[in-house]
Coordinates of C-alpha atoms and ligand atoms in Angstrom, one line a residue:
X287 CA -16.2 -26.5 7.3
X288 CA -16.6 -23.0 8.8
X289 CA -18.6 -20.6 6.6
X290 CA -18.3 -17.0 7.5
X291 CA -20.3 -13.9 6.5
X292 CA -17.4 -11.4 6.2
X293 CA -16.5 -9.8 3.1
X294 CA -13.8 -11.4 1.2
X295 CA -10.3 -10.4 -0.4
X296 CA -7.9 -12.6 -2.7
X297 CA -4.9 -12.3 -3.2
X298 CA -1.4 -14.6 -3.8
X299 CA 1.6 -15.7 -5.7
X300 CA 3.1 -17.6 -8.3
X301 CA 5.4 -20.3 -7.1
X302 CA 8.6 -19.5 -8.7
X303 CA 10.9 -19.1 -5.7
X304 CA 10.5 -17.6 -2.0
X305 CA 8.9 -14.4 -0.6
X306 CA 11.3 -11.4 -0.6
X307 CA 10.9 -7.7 0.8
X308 CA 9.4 -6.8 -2.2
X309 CA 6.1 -9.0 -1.4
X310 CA 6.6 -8.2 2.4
X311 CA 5.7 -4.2 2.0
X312 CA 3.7 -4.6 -1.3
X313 CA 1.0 -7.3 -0.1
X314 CA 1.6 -9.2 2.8
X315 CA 1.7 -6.5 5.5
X316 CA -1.8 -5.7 4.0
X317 CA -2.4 -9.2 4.4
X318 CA -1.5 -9.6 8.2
X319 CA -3.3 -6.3 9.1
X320 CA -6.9 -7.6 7.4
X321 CA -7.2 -11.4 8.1
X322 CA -9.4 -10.5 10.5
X323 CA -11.4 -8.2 9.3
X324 CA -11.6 -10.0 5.9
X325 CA -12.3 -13.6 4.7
X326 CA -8.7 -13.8 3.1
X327 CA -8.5 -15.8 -0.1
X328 CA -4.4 -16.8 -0.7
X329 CA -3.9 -18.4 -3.8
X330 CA -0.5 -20.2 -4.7
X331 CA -0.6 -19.9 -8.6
X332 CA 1.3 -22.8 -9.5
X333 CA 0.0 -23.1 -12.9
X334 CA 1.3 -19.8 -14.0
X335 CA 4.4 -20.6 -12.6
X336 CA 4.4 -23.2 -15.8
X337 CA 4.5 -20.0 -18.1
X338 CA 8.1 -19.5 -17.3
X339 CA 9.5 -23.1 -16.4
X340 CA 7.0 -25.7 -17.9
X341 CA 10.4 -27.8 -17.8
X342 CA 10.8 -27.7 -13.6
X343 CA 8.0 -29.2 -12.3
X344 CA 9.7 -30.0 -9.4
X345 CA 10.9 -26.7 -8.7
X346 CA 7.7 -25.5 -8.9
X347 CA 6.0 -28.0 -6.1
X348 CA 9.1 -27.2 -4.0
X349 CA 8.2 -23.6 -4.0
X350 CA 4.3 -24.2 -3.4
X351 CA 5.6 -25.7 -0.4
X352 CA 8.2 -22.7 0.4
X353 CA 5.4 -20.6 0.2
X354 CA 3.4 -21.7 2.0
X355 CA 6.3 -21.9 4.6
X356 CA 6.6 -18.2 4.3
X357 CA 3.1 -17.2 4.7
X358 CA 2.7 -19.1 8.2
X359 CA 6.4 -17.4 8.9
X360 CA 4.8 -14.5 8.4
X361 CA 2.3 -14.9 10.9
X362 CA -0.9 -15.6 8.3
X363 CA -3.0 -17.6 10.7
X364 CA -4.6 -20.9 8.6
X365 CA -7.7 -20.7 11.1
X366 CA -8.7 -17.2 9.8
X367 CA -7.2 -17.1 6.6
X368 CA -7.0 -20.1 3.6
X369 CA -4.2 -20.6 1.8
X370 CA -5.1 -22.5 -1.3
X371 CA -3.2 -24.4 -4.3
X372 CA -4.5 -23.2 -7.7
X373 CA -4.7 -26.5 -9.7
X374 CA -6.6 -28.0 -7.0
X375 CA -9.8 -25.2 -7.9
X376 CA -11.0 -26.7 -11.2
X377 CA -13.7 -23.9 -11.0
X378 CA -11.1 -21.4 -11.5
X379 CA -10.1 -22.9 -15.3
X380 CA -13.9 -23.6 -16.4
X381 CA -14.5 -19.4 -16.0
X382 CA -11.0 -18.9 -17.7
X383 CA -12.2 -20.4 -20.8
X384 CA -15.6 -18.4 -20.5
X385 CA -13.6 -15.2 -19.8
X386 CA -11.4 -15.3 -22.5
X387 CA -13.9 -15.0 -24.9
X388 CA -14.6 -11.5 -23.3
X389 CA -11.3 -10.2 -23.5
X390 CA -10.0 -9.5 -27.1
X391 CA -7.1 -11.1 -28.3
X392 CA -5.2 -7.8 -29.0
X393 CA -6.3 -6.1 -25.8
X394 CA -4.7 -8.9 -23.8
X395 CA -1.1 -9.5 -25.6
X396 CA -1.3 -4.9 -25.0
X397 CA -1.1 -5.8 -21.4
X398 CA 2.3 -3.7 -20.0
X399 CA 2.8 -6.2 -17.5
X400 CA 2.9 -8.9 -19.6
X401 CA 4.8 -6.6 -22.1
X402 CA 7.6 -6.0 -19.0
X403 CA 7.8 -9.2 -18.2
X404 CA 8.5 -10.6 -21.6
X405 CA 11.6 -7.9 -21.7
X406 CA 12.7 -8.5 -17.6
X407 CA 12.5 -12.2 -18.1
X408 CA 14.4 -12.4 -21.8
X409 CA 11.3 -14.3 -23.0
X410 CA 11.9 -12.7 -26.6
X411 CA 9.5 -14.2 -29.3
X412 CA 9.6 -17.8 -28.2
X413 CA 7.2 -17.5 -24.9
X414 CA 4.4 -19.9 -24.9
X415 CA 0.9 -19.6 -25.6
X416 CA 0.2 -20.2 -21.7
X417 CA 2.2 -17.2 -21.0
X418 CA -0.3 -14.6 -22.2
X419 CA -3.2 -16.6 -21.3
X420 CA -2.6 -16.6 -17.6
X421 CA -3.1 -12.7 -17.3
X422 CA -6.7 -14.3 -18.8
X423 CA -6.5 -17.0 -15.9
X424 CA -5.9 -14.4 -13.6
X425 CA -9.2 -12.3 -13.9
X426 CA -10.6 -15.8 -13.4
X427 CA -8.7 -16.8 -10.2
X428 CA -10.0 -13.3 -8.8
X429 CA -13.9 -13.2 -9.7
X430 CA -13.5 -17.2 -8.7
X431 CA -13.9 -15.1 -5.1
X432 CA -16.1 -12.2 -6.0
X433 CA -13.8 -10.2 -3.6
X434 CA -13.9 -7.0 -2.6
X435 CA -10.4 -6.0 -2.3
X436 CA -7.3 -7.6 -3.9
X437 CA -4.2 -6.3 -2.1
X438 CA -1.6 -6.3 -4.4
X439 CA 2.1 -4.6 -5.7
X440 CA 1.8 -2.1 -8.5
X441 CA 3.0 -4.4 -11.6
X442 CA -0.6 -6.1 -11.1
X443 CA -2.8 -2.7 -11.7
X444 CA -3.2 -3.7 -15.3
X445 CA -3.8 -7.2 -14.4
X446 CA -7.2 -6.2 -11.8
X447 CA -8.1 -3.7 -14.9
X448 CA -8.4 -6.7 -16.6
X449 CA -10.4 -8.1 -14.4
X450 CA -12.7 -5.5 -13.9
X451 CA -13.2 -5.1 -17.9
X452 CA -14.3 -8.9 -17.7
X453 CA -16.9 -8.7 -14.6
X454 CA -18.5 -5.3 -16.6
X455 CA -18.9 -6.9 -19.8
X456 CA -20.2 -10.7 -17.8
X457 CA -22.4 -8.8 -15.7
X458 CA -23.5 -6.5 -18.5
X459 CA -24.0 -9.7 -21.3
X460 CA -25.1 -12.2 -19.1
X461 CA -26.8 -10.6 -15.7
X462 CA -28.5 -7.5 -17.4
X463 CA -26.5 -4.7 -15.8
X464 CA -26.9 -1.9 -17.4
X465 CA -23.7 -0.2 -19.0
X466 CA -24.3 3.1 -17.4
X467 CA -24.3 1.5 -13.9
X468 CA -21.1 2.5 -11.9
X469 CA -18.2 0.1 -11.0
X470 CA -19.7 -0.1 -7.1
X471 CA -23.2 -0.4 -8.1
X472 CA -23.2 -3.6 -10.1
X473 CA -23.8 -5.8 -7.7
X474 CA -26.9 -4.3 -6.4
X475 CA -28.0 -3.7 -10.1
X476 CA -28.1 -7.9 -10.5
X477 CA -24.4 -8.4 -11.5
X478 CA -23.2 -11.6 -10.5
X479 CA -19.4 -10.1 -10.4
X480 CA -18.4 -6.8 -8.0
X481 CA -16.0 -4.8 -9.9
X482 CA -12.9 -5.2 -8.2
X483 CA -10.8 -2.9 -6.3
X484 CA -7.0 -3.4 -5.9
X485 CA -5.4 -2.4 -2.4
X486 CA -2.1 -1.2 -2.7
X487 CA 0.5 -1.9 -0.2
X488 CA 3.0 0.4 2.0
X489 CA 5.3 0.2 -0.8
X490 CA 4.1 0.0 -4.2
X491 CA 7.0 -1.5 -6.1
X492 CA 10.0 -2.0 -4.0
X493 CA 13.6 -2.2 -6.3
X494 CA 15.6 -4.8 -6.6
X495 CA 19.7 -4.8 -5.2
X496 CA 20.9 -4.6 -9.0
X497 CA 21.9 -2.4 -11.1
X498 CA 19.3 -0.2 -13.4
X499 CA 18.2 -2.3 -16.4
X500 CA 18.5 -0.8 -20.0
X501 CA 16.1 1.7 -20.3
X502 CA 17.8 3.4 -16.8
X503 CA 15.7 2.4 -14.2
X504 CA 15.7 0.0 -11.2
X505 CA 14.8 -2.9 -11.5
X506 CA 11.5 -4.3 -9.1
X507 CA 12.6 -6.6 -6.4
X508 CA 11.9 -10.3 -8.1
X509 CA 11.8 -13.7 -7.3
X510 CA 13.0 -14.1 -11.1
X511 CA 15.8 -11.5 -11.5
X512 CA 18.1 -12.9 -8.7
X513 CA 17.8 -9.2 -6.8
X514 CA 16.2 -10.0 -4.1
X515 CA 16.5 -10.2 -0.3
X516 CA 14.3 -13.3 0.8
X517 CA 11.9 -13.7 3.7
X518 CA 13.9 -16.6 4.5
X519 CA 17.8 -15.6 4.0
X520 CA 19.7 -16.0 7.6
X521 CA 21.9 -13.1 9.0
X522 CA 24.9 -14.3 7.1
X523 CA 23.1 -14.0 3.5
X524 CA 21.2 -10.6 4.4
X525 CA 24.9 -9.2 5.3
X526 CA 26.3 -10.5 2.0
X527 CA 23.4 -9.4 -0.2
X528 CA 23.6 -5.6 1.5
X529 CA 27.2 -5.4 1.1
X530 CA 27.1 -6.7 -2.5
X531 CA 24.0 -4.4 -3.2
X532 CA 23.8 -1.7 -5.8
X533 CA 24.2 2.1 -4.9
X534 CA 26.3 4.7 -6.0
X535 CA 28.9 4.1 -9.0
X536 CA 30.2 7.2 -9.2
X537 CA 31.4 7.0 -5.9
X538 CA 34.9 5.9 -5.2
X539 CA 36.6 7.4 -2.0
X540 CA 34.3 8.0 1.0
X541 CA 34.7 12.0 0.7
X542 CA 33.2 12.3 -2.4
X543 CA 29.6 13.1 -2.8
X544 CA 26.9 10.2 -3.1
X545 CA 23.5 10.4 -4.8
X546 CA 21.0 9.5 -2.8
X547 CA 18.3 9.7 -5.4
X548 CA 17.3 6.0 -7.5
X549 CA 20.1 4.8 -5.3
X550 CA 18.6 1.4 -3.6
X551 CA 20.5 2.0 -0.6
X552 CA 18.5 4.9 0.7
X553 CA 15.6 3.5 -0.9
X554 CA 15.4 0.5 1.5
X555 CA 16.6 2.8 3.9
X556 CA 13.5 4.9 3.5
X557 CA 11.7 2.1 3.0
X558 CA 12.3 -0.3 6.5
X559 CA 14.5 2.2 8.9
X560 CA 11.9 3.5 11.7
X561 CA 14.8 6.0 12.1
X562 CA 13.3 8.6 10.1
X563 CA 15.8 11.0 11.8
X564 CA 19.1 9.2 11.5
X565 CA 17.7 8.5 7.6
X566 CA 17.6 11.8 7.0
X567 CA 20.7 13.3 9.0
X568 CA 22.8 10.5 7.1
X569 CA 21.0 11.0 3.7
X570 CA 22.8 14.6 4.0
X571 CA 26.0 13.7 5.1
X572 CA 25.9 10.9 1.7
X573 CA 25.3 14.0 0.0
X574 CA 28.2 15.4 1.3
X575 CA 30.8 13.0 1.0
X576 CA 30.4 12.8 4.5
X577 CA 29.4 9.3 5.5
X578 CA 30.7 6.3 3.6
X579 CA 28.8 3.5 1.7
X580 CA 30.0 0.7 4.4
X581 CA 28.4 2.5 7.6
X582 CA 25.1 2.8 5.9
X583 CA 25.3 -0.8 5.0
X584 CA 25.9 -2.0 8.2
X585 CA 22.8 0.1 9.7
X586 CA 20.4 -1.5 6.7
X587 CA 21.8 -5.0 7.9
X588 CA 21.0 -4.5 11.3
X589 CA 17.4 -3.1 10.7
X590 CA 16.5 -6.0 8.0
X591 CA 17.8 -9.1 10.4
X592 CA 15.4 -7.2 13.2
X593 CA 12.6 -7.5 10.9
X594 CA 13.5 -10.9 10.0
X595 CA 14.3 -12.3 12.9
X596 CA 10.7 -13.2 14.4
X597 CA 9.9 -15.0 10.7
X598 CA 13.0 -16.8 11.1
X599 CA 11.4 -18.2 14.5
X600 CA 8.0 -18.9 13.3
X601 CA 10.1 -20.2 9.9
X602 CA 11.7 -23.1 12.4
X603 CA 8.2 -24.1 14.1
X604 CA 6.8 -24.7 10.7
X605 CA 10.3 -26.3 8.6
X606 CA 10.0 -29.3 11.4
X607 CA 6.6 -29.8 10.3
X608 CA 5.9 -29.7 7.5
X609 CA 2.9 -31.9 7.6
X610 CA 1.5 -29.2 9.2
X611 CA 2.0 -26.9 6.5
X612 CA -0.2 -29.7 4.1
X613 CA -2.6 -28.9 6.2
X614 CA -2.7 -25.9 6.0
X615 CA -2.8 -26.2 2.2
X616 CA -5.5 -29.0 2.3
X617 CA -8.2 -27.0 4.4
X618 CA -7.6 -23.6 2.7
X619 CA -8.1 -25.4 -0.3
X620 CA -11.4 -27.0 0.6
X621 CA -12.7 -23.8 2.0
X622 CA -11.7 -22.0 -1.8
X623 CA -13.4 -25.3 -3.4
X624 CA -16.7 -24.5 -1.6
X625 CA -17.0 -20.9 -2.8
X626 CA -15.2 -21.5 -6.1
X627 CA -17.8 -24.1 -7.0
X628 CA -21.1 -21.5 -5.9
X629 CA -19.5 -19.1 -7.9
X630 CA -19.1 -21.2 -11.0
X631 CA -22.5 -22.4 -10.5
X632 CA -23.8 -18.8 -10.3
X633 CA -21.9 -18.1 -13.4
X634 CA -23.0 -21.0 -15.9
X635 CA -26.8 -19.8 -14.3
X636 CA -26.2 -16.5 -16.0
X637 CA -24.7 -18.0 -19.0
X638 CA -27.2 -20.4 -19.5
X639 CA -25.9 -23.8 -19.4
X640 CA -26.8 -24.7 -16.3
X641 CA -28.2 -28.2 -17.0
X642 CA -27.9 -30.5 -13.6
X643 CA -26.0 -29.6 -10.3
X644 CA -22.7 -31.3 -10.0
X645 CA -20.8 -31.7 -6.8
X646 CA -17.0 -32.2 -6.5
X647 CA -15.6 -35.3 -5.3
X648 CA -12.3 -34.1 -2.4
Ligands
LIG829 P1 8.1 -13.4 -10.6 O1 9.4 -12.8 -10.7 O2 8.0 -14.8 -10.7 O3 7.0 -12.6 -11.4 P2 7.4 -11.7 -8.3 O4 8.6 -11.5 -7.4 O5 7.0 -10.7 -9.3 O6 7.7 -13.1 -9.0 P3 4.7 -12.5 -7.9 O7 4.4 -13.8 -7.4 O8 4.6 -12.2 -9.4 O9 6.2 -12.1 -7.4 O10 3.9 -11.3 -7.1 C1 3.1 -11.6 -5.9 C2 2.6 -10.3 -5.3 O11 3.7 -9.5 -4.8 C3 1.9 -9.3 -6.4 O12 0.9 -8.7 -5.7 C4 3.0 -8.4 -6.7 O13 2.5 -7.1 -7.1 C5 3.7 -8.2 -5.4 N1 5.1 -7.9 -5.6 C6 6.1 -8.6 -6.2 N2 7.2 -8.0 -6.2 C7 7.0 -6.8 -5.6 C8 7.9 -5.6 -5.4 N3 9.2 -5.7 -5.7 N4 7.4 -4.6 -4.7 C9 6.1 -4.6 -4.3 N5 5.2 -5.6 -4.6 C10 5.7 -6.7 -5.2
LIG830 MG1 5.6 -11.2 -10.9

């Protein structure tokens, strides 16, 4: 197994569908451009995926498989980076249980993203005790790492706060950090846990093709919200999906004037046309009831299938072999065993209940 000196980020998703746009500008660009700078952590969260369909299990292993489809589509390169399947890092679920006794119960269930995605998801009252827990599990699949960066979208920024509450208060209880110390300095003060810094990508929360939801604003892209644009849609979907997409609904004839502004449109116009020019020429001429909602479409189709295109070709390599993709999965895996397992170890050191070495059986 190749052990490597350079700092390391984590980062990942839960397996409830494919990759969309959304992940594309909010974490994995950041992801191509520092797998080689970085030892890159990519965690495939399938147990949270259990929060929301504990009743699809095989959904869920056909999306762990999807995804990991779409990061090699994407270019992530399994000899620099490791992709990794979260039930298969037991170390990850023994620091859960030690975390959550750091966290109090009301500050976790205050959480907005959990609060948001009890409301976009129509959990209502009846979401399971699992659901809140994994934000807990979360700060655990991170310090699992001690990373330094976690590239990430901006519904996760209360999530890494989380985290970075828990690593304080373990390094402050258990290592004898000082509570004075600041965030960068912890590690060098005898912290076992850095405090973590998110990386936020191009685009921080990139809007779904619906419509605004009830309180008036767009929606975020989502695998769970069926508004999203997938890494892996052909030409033929992409073209549908643009046509079908939100944008102006005041707008009837072509002469009257559009809004440009919270319009999704011109938002993934500004968002993935290189064209700054012809985006802002045609922007004016929406404005003006001068352009119509069909030519603009056609543009965003043809700038989306060139961005897709090359993933579609590296999507084929990998979809007639898929043993390769196991691979993948198996020796990312191992690699986030081996520092999962020091880190755990480090961990029950500081807490005290370090009693004899244990080594895991793969
Ligand atoms: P789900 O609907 O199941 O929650 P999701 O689409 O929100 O799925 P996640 O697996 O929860 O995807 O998120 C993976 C990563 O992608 C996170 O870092 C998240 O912030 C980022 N991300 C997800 N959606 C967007 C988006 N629309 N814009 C920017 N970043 C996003
Ligand atoms: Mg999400």
């Amino acid at each position: 197994m190749t052990t490597t000196s350079k700092p390391r980020i984590l980062t990942g998703d839960t397996p409830t569908g494919k990759l969309h746009l959304g992940h594309y500008v909010g974490s994995v660009e950041n992801r191509l451009a520092l797998q080689d700078a970085f030892d890159c952590f990519f965690i495939i969260a399938n147990k949270h995926a259990f929060t929301t369909r504990a009743e699809r299990p095989d959904e869920i292993r056909q999306s762990v498989l999807d995804i990991a489809t779409d990061y090699l589509a994407c270019g992530i390169d399994p000899n620099k980076s490791s992709m990794f399947i979260q039930s298969e890092v037991p170390a990850i679920d023994e620091l859960t249980f030690f975390f959550a006794m750091l966290l109090p119960f009301n500050r976790v269930m205050r959480n907005p993203t959990l609060k948001d995605e009890i409301r976009d998801k129509g959990l209502g009252e009846n979401y399971p005790f699992g659901f809140p827990l994994y934000a807990v599990g979360q700060t655990a699949d991170i310090l699992a790492f001690r990373p330094v960066y976690v590239p990430v979208g901006e519904d996760q920024l209360p999530h890494l706060e989380m985290t970075r509450e828990v690593a304080r208060r373990f390094d402050q209880l258990y290592c004898g950090v000082d509570p004075h110390t600041e965030d960068k300095n912890y590690v060098n003060a005898g912290g076992l846990f850095p405090i973590i810094e998110p990386k936020l990508g191009r685009v921080h929360r990139l809007v779904g093709l619906g419509a605004p939801g009830p309180d008036g604003n767009l929606l975020k892209m989502s695998k769970s919200l069926n508004n999203a644009i997938f890494l892996s849609d052909d030409a033929d979907a992409v073209k549908a999906k643009v046509m079908g997409m939100y944008t102006d609904p005041k707008r009837i004839r072509v002469t009257d004037p559009g809004t440009v502004e919270n319009n999704p449109l011109w938002i993934f116009h500004e968002t993935f046309n290189p064209d700054k020019q012809w985006v802002a020429d045609n922007e004016e001429a929406y404005r003006q009831g001068k352009v119509g909602d069909v030519t603009c479409k056609k543009k965003l189709i043809e700038i989306l299938n060139a961005i897709l295109d090359p993933i579609r070709t590296r999507r084929k390599h990998f979809e007639v072999r898929p043993h390769d993709v196991v691979d993948a999965l198996r020796i990312g895996t191992q690699r986030a065993n081996a520092v999962a397992e020091q880190t755990l170890a480090l961990a029950k050191k500081a807490l005290r209940q370090d009693y004899f070495p244990r080594t895991l059986q793969m």
